[in-house]
mmCIF file of C-alpha atoms in Angstrom:
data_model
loop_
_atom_site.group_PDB
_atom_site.id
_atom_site.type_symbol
_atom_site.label_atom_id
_atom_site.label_comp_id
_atom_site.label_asym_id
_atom_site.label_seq_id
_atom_site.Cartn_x
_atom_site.Cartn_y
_atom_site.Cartn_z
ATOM 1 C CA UNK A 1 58.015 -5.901 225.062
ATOM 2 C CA UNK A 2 58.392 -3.231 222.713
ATOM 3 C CA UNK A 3 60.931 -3.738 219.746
ATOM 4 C CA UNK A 4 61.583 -1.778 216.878
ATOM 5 C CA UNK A 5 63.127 -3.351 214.252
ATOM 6 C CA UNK A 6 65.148 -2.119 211.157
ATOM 7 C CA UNK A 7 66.045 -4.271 207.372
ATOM 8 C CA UNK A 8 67.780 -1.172 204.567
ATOM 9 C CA UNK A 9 70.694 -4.571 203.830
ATOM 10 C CA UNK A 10 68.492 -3.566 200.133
ATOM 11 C CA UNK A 11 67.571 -0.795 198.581
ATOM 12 C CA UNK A 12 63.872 -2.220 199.767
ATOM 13 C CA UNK A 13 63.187 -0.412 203.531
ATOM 14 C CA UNK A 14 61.411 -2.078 205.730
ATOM 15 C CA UNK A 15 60.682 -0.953 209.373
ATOM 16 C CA UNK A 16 58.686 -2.489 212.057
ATOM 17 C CA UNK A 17 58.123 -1.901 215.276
ATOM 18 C CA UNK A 18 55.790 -4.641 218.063
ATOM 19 C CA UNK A 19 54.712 -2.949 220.826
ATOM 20 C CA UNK A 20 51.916 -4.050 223.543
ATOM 21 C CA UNK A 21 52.169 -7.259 221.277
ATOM 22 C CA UNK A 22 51.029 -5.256 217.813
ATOM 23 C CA UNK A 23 52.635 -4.689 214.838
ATOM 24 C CA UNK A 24 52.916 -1.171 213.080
ATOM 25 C CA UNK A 25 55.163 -1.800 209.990
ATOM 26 C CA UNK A 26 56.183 0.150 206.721
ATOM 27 C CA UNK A 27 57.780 -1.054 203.650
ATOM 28 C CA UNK A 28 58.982 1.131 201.099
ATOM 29 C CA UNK A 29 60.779 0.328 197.548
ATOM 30 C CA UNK A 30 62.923 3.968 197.829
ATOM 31 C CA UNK A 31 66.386 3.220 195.787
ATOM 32 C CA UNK A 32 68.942 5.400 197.108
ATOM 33 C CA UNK A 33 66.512 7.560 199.187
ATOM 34 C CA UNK A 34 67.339 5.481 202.351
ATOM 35 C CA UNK A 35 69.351 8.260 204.083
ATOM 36 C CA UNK A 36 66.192 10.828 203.032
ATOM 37 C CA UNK A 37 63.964 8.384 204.522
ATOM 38 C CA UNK A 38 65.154 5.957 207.494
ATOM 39 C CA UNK A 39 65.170 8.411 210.643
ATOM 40 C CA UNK A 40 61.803 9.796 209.218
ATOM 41 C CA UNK A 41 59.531 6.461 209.197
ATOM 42 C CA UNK A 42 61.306 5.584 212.672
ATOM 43 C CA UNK A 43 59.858 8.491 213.976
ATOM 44 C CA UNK A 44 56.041 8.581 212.065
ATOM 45 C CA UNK A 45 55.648 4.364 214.018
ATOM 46 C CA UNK A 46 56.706 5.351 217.432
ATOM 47 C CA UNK A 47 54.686 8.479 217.022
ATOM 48 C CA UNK A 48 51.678 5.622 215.750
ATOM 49 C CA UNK A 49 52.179 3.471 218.852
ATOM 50 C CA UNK A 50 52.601 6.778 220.634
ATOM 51 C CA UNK A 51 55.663 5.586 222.358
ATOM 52 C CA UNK A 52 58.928 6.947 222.584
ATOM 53 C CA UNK A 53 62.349 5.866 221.965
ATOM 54 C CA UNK A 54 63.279 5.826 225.502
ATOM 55 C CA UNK A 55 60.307 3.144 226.104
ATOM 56 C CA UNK A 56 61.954 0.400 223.932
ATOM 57 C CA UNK A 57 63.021 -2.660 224.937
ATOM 58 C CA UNK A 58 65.305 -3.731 222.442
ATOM 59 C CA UNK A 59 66.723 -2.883 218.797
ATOM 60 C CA UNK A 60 66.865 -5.313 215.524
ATOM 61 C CA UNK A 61 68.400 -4.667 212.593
ATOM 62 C CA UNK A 62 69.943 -7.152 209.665
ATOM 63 C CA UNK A 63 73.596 -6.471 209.881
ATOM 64 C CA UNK A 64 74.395 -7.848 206.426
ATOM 65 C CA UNK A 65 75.210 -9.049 203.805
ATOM 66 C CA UNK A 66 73.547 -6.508 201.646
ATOM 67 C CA UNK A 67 74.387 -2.681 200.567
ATOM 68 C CA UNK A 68 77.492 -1.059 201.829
ATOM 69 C CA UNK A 69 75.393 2.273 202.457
ATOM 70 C CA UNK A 70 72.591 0.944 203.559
ATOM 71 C CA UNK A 71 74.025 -1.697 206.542
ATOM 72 C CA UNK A 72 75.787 1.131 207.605
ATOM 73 C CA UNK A 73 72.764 3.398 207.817
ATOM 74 C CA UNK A 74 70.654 0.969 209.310
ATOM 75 C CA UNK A 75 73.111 0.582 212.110
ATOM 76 C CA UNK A 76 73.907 3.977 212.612
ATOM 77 C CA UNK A 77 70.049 4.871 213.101
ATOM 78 C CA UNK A 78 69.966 2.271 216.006
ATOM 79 C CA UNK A 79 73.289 2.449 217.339
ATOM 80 C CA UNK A 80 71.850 6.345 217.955
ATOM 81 C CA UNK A 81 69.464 5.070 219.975
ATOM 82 C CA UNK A 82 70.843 2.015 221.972
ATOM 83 C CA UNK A 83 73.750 4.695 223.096
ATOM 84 C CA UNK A 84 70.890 7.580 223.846
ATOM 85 C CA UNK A 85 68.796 4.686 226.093
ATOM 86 C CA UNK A 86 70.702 1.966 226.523
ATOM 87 C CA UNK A 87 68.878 -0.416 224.780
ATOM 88 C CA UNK A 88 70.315 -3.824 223.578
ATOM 89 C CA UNK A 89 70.746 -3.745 220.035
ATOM 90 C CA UNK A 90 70.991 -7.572 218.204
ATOM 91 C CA UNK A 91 71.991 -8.235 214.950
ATOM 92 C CA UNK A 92 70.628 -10.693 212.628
ATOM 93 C CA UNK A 93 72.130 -11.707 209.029
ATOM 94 C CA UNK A 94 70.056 -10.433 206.342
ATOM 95 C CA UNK A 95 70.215 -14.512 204.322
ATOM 96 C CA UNK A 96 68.345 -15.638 207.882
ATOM 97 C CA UNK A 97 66.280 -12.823 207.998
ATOM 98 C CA UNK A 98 64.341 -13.555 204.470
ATOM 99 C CA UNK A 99 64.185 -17.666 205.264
ATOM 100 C CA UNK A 100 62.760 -17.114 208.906
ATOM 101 C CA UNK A 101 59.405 -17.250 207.551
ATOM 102 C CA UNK A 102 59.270 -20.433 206.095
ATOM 103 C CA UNK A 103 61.650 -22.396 209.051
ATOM 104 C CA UNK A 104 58.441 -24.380 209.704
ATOM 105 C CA UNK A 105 58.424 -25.994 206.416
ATOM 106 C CA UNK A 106 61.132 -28.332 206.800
ATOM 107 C CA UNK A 107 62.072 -27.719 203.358
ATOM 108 C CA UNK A 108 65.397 -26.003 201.979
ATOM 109 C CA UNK A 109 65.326 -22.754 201.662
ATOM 110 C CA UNK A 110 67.970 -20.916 199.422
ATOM 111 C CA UNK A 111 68.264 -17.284 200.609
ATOM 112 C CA UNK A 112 69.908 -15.027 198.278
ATOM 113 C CA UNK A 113 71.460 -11.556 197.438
ATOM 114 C CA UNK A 114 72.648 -10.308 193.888
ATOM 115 C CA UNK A 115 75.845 -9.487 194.733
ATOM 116 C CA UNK A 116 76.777 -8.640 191.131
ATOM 117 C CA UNK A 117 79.988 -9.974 189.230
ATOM 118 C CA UNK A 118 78.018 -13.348 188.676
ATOM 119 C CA UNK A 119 77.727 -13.951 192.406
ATOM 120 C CA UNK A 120 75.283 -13.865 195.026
ATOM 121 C CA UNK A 121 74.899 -13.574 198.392
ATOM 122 C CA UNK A 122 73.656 -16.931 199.414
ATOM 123 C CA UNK A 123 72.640 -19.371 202.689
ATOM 124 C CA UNK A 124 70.602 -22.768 202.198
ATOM 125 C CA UNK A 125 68.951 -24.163 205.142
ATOM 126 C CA UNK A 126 67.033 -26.921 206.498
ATOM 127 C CA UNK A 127 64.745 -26.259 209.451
ATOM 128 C CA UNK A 128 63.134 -28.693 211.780
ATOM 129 C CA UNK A 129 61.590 -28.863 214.701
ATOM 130 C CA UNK A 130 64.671 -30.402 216.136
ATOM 131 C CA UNK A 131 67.455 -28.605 214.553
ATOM 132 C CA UNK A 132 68.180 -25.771 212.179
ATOM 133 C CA UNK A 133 70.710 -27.609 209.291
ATOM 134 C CA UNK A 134 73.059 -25.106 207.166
ATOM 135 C CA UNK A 135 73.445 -26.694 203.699
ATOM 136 C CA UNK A 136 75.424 -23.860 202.798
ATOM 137 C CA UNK A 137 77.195 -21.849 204.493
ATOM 138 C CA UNK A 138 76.443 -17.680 204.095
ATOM 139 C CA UNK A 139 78.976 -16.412 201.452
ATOM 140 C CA UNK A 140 79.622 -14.292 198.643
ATOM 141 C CA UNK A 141 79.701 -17.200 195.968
ATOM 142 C CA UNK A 142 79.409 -17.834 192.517
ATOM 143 C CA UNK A 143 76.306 -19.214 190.237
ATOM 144 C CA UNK A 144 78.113 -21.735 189.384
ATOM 145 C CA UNK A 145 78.395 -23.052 193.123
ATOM 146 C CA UNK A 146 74.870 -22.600 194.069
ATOM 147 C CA UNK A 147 74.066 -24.532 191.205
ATOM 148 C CA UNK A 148 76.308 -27.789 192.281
ATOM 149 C CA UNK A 149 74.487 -27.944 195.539
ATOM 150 C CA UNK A 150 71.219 -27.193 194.954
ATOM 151 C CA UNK A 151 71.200 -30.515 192.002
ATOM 152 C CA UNK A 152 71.574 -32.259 195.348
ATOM 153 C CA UNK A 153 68.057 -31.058 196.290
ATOM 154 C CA UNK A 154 64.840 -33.076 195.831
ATOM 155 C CA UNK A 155 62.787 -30.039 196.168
ATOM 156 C CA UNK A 156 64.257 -25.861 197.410
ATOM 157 C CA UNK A 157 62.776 -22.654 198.506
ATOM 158 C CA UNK A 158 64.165 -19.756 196.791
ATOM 159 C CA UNK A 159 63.517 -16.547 198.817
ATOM 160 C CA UNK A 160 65.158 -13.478 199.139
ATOM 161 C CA UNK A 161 65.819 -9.927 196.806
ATOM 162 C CA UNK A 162 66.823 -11.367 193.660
ATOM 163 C CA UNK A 163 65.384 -14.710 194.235
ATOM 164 C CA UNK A 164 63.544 -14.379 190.738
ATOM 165 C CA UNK A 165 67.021 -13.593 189.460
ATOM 166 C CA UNK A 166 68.668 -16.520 190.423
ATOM 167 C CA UNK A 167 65.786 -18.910 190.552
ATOM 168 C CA UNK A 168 65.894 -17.845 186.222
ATOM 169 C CA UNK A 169 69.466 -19.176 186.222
ATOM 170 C CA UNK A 170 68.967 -22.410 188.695
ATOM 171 C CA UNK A 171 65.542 -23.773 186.685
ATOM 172 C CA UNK A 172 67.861 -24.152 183.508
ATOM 173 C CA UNK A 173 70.741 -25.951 185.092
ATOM 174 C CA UNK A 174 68.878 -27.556 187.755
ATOM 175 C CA UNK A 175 66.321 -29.909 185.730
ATOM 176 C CA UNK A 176 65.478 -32.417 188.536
ATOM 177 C CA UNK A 177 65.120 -30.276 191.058
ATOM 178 C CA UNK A 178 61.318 -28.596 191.932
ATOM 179 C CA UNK A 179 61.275 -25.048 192.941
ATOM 180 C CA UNK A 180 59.099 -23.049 194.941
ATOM 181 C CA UNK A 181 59.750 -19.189 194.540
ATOM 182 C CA UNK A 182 59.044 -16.690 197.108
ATOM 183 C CA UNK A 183 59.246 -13.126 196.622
ATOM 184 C CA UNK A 184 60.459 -11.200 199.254
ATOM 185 C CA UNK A 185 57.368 -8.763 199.109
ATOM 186 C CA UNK A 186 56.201 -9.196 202.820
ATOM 187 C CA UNK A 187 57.485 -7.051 205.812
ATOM 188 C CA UNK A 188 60.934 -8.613 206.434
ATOM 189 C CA UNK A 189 61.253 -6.022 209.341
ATOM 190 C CA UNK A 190 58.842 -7.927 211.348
ATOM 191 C CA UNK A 191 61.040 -11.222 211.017
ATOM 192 C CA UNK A 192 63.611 -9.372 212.657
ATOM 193 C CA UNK A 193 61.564 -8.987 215.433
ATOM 194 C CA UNK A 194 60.520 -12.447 215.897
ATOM 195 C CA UNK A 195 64.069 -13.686 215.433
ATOM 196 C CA UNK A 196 64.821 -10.735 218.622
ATOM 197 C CA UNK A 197 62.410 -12.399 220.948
ATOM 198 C CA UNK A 198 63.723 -15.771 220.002
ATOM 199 C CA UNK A 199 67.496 -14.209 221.037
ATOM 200 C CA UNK A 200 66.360 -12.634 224.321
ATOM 201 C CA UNK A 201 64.648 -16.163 225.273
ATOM 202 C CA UNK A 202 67.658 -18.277 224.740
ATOM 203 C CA UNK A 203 69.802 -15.202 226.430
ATOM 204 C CA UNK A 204 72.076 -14.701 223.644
ATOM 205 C CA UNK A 205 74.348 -11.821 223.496
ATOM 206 C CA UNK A 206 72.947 -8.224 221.759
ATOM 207 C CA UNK A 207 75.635 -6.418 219.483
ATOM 208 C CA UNK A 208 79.013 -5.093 221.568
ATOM 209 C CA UNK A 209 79.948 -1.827 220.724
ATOM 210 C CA UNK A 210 82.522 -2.469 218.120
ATOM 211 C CA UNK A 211 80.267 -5.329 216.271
ATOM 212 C CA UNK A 212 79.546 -3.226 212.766
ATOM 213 C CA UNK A 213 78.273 -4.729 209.480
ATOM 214 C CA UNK A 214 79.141 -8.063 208.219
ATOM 215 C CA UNK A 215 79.642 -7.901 204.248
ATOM 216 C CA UNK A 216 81.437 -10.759 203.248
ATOM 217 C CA UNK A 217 82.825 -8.827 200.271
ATOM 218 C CA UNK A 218 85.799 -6.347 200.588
ATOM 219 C CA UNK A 219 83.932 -2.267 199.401
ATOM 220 C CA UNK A 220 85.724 -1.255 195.706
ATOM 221 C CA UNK A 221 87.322 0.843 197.657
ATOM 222 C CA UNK A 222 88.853 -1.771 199.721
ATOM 223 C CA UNK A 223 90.247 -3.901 196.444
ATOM 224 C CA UNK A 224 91.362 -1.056 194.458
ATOM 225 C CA UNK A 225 93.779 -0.326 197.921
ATOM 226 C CA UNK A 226 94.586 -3.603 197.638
ATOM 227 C CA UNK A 227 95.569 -3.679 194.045
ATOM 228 C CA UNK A 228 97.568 -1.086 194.463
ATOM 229 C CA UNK A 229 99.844 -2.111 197.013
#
């Protein structure tokens, strides 16, 4: 099956794509250069693999939260090509996307986002073999939340973009609790892809036309409108 998956939630790009079950997969650190960059490196893999977009299988792509720009980019790029081919196009939240890889740990793992403003984009989860258990829901929350649930915790994985961030913040306030930090330095583009073949085996629905980004914050735009009315 040949997948080609997509993670710009950050200002970190990562694109993979598996195809005659190999991996080809970029990562770049590129700030606001997404836009320069994104339909580029889709089109130097699938040149690599010397496929073409009409031979994929399916899309991937975190759908937030994360960037306002970038969600939307990343889901514009794809959307492009599920329309031109009609290829199924799933959507995966960025917080699951950056755990994935250590869901065989059965240990916590606190996913997080800085979402500025003394929040973050944050998940915790428990994964078994049985059962995946949400500790905490995904939401735009405050420190000062995180920190009330993760004194609960014997023991936490703290993975994600800003993990060092907050894991700075939780080691003060959070004395009995041992952490194990994870940068998010690997290709998270090729999580999305295992997550994808997971979806298609359980025959869950790809994104619907109108399904768009999922930001759990309102754009500045958005509040300052609101404000004013």
């Amino acid at each position: 099956m040949n997948i080609l998956a997509v993670d710009c939630a950050v200002s970190r790009l990562s694109i993979a794509l598996k195809y005659d079950d190999k991996y080809i997969s970029k990562t770049l650190d590129i700030g606001m250069k997404q836009s320069e960059m994104l339909v580029p490196v889709i089109d130097d893999i699938l040149n690599t693999a010397g496929i073409k977009a009409s031979d994929l299988n399916a899309g991937a792509l975190t759908i937030g939260p994360g960037s306002f720009t970038g969600l939307r980019l990343g889901i514009s790029a794809l959307k492009a090509i599920e329309l031109a081919y009609g290829i199924p196009l799933y959507g995966i939240s960025s917080l699951e996307c950056y755990a994935y890889p250590f869901s065989s740990l059965n240990i916590p793992v606190l996913s997080c986002i800085d979402a500025n403003k003394d929040k973050f984009y944050s998940s915790i989860t428990k994964y078994s073999e049985e059962k995946k258990e949400i500790i905490l829901e995904e939401e735009d929350r405050e420190t000062e939340k995180i920190i009330e649930e993760v004194k609960k915790l014997e023991k936490v994985i703290i993975t994600g973009p800003d993990a060092v961030k907050l894991s700075e913040i939780l080691k003060k306030e959070c004395k009995g609790t041992q952490f194990i930090l994870v940068k998010t330095n690997f290709d998270t583009a090729e999580s999305l892809i295992k997550i994808t073949e997971n979806m298609i085996e359980q025959k869950k629905e790809p994104l619907k036309d109108f399904d768009g980004p999922v930001y759990l914050r309102a754009s500045e735009a958005e509040i300052k409108l609101n404000n004013a009315q």
